[in-house]
Tab-separated table of C-alpha atoms in Angstrom:
chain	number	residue	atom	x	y	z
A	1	UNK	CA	-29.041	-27.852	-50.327
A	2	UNK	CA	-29.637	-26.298	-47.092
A	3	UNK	CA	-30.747	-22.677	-46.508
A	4	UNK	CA	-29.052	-20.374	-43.700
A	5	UNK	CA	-31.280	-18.469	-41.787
A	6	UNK	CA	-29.519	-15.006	-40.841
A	7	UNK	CA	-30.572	-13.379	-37.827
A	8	UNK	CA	-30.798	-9.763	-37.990
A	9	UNK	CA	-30.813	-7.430	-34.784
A	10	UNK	CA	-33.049	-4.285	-35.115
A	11	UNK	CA	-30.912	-0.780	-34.299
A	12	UNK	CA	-31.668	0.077	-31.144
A	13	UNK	CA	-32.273	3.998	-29.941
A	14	UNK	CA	-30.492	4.414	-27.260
A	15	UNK	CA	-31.639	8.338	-26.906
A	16	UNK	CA	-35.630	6.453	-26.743
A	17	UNK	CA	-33.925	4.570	-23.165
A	18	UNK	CA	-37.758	3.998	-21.596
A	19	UNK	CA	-37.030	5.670	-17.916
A	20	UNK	CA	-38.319	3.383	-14.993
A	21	UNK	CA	-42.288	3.429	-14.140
A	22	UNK	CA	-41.091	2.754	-10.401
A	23	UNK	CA	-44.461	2.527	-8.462
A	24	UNK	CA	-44.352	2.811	-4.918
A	25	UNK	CA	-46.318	4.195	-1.912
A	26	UNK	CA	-44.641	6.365	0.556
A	27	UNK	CA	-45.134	4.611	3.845
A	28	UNK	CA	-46.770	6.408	6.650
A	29	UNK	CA	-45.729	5.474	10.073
A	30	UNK	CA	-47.774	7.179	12.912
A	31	UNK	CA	-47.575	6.390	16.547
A	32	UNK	CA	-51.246	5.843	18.140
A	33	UNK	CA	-49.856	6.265	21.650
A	34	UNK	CA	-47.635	9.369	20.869
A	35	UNK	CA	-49.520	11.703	23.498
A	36	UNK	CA	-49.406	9.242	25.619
A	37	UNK	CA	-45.652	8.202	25.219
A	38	UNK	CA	-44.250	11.843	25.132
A	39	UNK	CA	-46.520	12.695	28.133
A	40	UNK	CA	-44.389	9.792	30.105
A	41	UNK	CA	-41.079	11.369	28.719
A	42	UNK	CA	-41.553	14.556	30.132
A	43	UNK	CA	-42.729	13.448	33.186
A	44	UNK	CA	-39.310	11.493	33.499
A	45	UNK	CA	-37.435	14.725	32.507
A	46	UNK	CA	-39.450	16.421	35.013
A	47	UNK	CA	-39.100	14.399	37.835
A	48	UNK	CA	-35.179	13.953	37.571
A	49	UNK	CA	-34.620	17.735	37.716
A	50	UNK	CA	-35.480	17.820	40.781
A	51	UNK	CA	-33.493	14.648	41.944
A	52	UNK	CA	-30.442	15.614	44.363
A	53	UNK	CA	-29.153	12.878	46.771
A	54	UNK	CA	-26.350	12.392	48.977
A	55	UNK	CA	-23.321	10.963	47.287
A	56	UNK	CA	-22.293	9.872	50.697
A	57	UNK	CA	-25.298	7.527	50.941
A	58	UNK	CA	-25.297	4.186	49.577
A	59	UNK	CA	-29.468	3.338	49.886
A	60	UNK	CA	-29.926	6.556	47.894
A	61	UNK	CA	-26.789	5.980	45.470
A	62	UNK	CA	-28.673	2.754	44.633
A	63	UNK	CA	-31.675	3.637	44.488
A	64	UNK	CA	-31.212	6.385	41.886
A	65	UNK	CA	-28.782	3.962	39.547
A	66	UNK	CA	-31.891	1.408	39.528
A	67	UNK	CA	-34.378	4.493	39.029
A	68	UNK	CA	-31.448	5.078	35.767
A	69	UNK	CA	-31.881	1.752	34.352
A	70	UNK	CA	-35.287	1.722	34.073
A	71	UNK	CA	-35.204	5.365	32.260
A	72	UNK	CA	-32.745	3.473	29.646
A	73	UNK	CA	-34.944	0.566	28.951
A	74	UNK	CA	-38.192	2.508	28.596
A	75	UNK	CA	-35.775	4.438	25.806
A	76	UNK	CA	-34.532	1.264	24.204
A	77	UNK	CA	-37.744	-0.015	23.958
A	78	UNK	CA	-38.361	2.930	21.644
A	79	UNK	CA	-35.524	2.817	19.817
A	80	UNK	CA	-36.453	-0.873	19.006
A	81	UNK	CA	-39.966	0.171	17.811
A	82	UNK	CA	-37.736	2.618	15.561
A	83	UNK	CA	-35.395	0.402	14.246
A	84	UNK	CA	-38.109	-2.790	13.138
A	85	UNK	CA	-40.054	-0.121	11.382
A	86	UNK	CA	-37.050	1.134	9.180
A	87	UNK	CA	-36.166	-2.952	8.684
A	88	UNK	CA	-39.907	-3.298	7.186
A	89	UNK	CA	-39.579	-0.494	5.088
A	90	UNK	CA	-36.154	-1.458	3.442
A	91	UNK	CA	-36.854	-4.678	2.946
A	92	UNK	CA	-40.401	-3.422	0.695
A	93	UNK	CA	-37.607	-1.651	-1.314
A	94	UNK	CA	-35.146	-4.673	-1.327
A	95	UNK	CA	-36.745	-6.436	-4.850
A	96	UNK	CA	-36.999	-3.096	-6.838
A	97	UNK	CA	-33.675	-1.875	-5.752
A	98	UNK	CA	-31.575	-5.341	-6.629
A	99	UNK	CA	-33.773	-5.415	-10.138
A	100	UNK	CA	-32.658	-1.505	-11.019
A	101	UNK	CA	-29.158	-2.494	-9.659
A	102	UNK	CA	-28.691	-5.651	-12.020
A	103	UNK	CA	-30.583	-3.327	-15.074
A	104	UNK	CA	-27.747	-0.652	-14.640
A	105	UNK	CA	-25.051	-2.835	-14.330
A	106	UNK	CA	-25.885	-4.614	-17.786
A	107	UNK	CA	-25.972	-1.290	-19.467
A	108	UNK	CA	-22.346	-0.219	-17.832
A	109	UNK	CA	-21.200	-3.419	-19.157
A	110	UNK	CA	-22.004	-2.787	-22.711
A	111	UNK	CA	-20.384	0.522	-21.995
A	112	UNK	CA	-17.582	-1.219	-21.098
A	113	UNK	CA	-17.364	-3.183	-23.644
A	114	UNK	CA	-17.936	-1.233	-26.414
A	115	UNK	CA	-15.390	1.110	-24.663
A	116	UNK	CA	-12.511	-1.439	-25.610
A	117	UNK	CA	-13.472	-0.505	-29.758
A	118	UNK	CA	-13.438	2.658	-29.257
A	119	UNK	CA	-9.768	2.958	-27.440
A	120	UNK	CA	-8.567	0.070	-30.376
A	121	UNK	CA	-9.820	3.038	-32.792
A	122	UNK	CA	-8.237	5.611	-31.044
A	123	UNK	CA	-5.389	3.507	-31.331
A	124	UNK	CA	-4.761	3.439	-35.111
A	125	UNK	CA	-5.920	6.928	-35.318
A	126	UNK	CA	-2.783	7.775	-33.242
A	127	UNK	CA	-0.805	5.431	-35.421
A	128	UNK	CA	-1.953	7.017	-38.399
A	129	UNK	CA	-1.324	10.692	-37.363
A	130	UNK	CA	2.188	9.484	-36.097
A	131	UNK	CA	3.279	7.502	-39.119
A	132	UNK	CA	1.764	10.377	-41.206
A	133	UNK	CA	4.014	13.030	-38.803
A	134	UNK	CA	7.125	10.978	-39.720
A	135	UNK	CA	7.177	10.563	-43.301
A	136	UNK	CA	6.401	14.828	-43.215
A	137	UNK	CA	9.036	14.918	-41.031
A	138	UNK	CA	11.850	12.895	-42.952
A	139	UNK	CA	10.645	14.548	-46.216
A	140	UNK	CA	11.612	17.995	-45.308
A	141	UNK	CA	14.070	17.155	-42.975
A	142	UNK	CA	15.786	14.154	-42.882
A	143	UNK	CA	19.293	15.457	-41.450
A	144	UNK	CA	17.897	16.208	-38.307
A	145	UNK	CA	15.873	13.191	-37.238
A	146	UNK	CA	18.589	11.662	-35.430
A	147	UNK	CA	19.167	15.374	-33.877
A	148	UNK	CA	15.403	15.919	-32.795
A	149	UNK	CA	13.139	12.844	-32.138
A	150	UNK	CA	9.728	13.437	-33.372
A	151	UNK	CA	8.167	13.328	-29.863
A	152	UNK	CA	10.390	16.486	-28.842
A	153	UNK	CA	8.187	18.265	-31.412
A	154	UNK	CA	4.811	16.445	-30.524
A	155	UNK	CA	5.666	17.270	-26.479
A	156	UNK	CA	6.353	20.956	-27.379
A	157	UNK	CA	2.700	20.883	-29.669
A	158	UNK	CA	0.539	18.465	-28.165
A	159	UNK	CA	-2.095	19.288	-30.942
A	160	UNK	CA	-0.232	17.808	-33.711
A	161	UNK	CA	-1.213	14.822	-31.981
A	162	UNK	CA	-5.246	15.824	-31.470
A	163	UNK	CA	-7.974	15.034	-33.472
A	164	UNK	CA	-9.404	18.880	-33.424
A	165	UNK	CA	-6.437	19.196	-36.094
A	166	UNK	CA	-6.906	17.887	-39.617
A	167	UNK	CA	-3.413	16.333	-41.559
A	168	UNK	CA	-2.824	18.723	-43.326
A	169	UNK	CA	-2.656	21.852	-40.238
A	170	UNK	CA	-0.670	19.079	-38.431
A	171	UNK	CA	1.743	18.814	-41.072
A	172	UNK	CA	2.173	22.676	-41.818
A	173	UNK	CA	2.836	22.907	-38.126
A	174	UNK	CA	5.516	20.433	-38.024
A	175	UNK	CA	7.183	22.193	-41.169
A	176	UNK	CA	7.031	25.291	-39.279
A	177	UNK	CA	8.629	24.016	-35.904
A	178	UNK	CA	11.311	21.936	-37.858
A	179	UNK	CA	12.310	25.914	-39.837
A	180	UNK	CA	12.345	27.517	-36.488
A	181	UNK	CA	14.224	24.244	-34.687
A	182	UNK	CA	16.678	25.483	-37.385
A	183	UNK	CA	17.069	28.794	-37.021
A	184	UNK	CA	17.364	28.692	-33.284
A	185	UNK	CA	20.565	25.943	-33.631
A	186	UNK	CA	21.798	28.419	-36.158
A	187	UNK	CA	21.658	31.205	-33.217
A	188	UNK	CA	23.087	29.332	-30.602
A	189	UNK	CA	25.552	28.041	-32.513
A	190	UNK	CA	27.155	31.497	-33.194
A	191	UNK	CA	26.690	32.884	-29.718
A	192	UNK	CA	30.180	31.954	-29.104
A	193	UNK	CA	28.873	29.603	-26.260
A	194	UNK	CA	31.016	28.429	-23.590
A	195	UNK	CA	29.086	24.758	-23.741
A	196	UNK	CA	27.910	24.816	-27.530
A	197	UNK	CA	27.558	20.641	-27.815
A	198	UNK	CA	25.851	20.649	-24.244
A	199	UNK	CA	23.466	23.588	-24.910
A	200	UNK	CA	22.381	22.541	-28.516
A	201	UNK	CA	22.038	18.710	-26.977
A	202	UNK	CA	19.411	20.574	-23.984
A	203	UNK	CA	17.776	22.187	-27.271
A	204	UNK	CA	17.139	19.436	-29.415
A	205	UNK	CA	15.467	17.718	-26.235
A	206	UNK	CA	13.151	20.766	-25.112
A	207	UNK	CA	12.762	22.636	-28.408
A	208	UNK	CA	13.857	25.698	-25.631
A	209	UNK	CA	16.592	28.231	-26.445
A	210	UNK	CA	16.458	29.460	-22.888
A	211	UNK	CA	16.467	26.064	-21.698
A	212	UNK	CA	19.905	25.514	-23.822
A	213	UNK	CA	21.472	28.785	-22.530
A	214	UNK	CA	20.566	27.743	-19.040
A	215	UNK	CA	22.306	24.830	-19.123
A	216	UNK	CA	25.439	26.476	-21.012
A	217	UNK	CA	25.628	28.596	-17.824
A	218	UNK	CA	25.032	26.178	-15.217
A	219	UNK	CA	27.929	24.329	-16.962
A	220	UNK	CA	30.107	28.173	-16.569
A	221	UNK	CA	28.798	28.043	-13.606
A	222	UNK	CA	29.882	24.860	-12.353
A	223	UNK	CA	33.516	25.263	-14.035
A	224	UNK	CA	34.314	28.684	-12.354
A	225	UNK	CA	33.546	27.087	-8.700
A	226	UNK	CA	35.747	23.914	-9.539
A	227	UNK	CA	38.480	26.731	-10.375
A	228	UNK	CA	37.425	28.985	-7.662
A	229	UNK	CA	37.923	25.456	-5.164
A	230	UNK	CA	40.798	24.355	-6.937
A	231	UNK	CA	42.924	27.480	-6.320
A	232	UNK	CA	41.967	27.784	-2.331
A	233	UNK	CA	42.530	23.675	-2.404
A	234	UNK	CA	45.909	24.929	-3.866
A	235	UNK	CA	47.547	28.083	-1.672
A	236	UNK	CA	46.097	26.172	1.475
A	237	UNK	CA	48.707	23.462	0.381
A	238	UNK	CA	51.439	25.639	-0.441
A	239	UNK	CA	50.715	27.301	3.172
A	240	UNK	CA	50.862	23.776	4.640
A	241	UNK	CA	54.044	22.926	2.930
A	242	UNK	CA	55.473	25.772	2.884
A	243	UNK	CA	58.590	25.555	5.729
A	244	UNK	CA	58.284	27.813	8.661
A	245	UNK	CA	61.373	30.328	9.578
A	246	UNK	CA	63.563	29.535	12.057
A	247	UNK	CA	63.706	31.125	14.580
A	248	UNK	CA	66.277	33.700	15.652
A	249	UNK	CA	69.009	33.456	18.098
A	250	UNK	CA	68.804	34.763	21.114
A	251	UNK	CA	71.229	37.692	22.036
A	252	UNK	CA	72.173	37.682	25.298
A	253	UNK	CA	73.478	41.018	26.965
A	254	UNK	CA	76.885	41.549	27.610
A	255	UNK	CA	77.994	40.770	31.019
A	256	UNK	CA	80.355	43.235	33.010
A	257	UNK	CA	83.740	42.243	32.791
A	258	UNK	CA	85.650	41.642	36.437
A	259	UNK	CA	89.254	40.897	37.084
A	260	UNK	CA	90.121	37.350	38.451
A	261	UNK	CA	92.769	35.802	39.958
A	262	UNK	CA	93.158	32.403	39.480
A	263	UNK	CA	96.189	29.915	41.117
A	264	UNK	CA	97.037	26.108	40.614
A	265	UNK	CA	99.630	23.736	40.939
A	266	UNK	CA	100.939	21.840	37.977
A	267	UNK	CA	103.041	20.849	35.579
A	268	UNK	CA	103.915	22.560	32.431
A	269	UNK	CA	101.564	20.188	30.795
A	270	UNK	CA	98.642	21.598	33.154
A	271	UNK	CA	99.165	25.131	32.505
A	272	UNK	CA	99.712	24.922	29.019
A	273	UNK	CA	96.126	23.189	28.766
A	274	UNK	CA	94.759	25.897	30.777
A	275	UNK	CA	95.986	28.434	28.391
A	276	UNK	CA	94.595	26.723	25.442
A	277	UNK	CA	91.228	26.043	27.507
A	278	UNK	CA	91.519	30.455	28.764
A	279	UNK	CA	91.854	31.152	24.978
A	280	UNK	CA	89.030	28.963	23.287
A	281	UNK	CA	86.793	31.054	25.688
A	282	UNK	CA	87.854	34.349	24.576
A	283	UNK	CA	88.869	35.251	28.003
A	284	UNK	CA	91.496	38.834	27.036
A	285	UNK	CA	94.022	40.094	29.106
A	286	UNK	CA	95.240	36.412	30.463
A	287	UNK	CA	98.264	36.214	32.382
A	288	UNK	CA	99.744	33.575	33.690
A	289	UNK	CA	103.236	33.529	36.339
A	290	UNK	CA	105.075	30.972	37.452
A	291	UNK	CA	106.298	30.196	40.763
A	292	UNK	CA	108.929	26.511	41.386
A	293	UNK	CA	107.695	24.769	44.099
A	294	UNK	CA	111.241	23.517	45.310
């Protein structure tokens, strides 16, 4: 029979971490020339103060653009010096810095890591406190689960939810919420609400009386401006259908009456049509003589 050997992993100490003996030496970059360098700087500076020449000149324009280029190497060529000395200083860092980098990043991946346990913990702690929340919750009042959803109580007291609060505080704080939850849809059920189903509905979502009687007067609110519209929608029609007076007959001024004397030749026919013709106009004092002809 065949023995197991069990390995066995010694605790570690995390708060003994050993810090980095990092052992370096400060480099010390001098310049042997520097008098020498920063004497020829200033007597550049000093010398192209007093340079003025005649823009109108080509020989001199030239001239003083060549003079410019050489003033722009000699300062590249320091720059150069500057930049190969900061190369050879980085790159005595490169090794140490890449070896700290890779240390760190092992230890923030067993951070990581261990990270995922602790949220799957926090996970069925929050289970637990939840399921534990509902069974309180249908105990004392199972009527009004399907009014209130247990979140509406755990959003208006996020602590029933927190760790800093045993069971048992969680639990006497539900029962408390539920016995007010119940005397507040007692109140604004006898206000003699214009919206009672609307307002109690905002309640049981928020937990807020003043939320509820908001929303039973925005609903008020809203009904008295339908009316309000409704009513102007209505006498504008009525004015539009409504039909317009006619309009009323002209009088016209009586005319001066004048005698005429009026003569034809006809039959009897004729001047019995003229008679009838005289008196459809209303033409008074008509007479009419007759005369033969032969």
């Amino acid at each position: 029979m065949s023995e197991e050997t069990a390995t066995i992993i010694e605790p570690v100490d995390v708060l003994k971490a050993p810090e980095p003996s990092v052992v370096y030496t400060l480099p010390t970059a001098t310049v042997g020339n520097m008098e020498a360098i920063e004497g020829f700087v200033a007597n550049v500076e000093k010398f192209f103060a007093d340079v003025k020449i005649d823009p109108t000149n080509p020989e001199q324009v030239k001239e003083l653009k060549a003079l410019r280029a050489d003033v722009n190497k000699a300062a590249a060529a320091i720059d150069d010096k500057r930049k190969g000395m900061d190369k050879d200083v980085k790159a005595a860092m490169a090794d140490a810095d890449k070896a700290l980098n890779t240390l760190r990043d092992r230890l923030k991946a067993v951070y990581a890591k261990t990270g995922e346990q602790i949220a799957e913990a926090d996970r069925l702690w929050s289970e637990a406190r939840r399921s534990l929340l509902q069974g309180e919750y249908e105990a004392v009042a199972p009527a009004l689960i399907e009014l209130i959803p247990l979140d509406a109580f755990i959003g208006a007291e996020p602590k029933l939810m927190r760790k800093s609060w045993g069971g048992n505080k969680a639990c006497n704080a539900l029962d408390d919420m539920v016995e007010r939850a119940v005397a507040d849809r007692d109140q604004l059920a006898q206000a003699g609400l214009a919206h009672p189903n609307e307002a109690d509905a905002v309640y049981c979502r928020t937990l807020d009386v003043r939320s509820a009687l908001a929303e039973d007067k925005r609903l008020k609110d809203a009904e008295a401006a339908a009316a309000e519209h409704a009513a102007k929608a209505q006498a504008l029609r009525e004015t539009i259908e409504r039909p317009k007076p006619k309009p009323k007959p002209r009088q016209e001024q009586p005319q001066p009456l004048s005698r005429y004397t009026f003569e034809f030749d006809g039959t009897e026919a004729h001047a019995a049509e003229v008679k009838r013709l005289l008196v459809s106009m209303g033409v008074g004092n008509r007479t009419m003589k007759k005369v033969r002809l032969g």
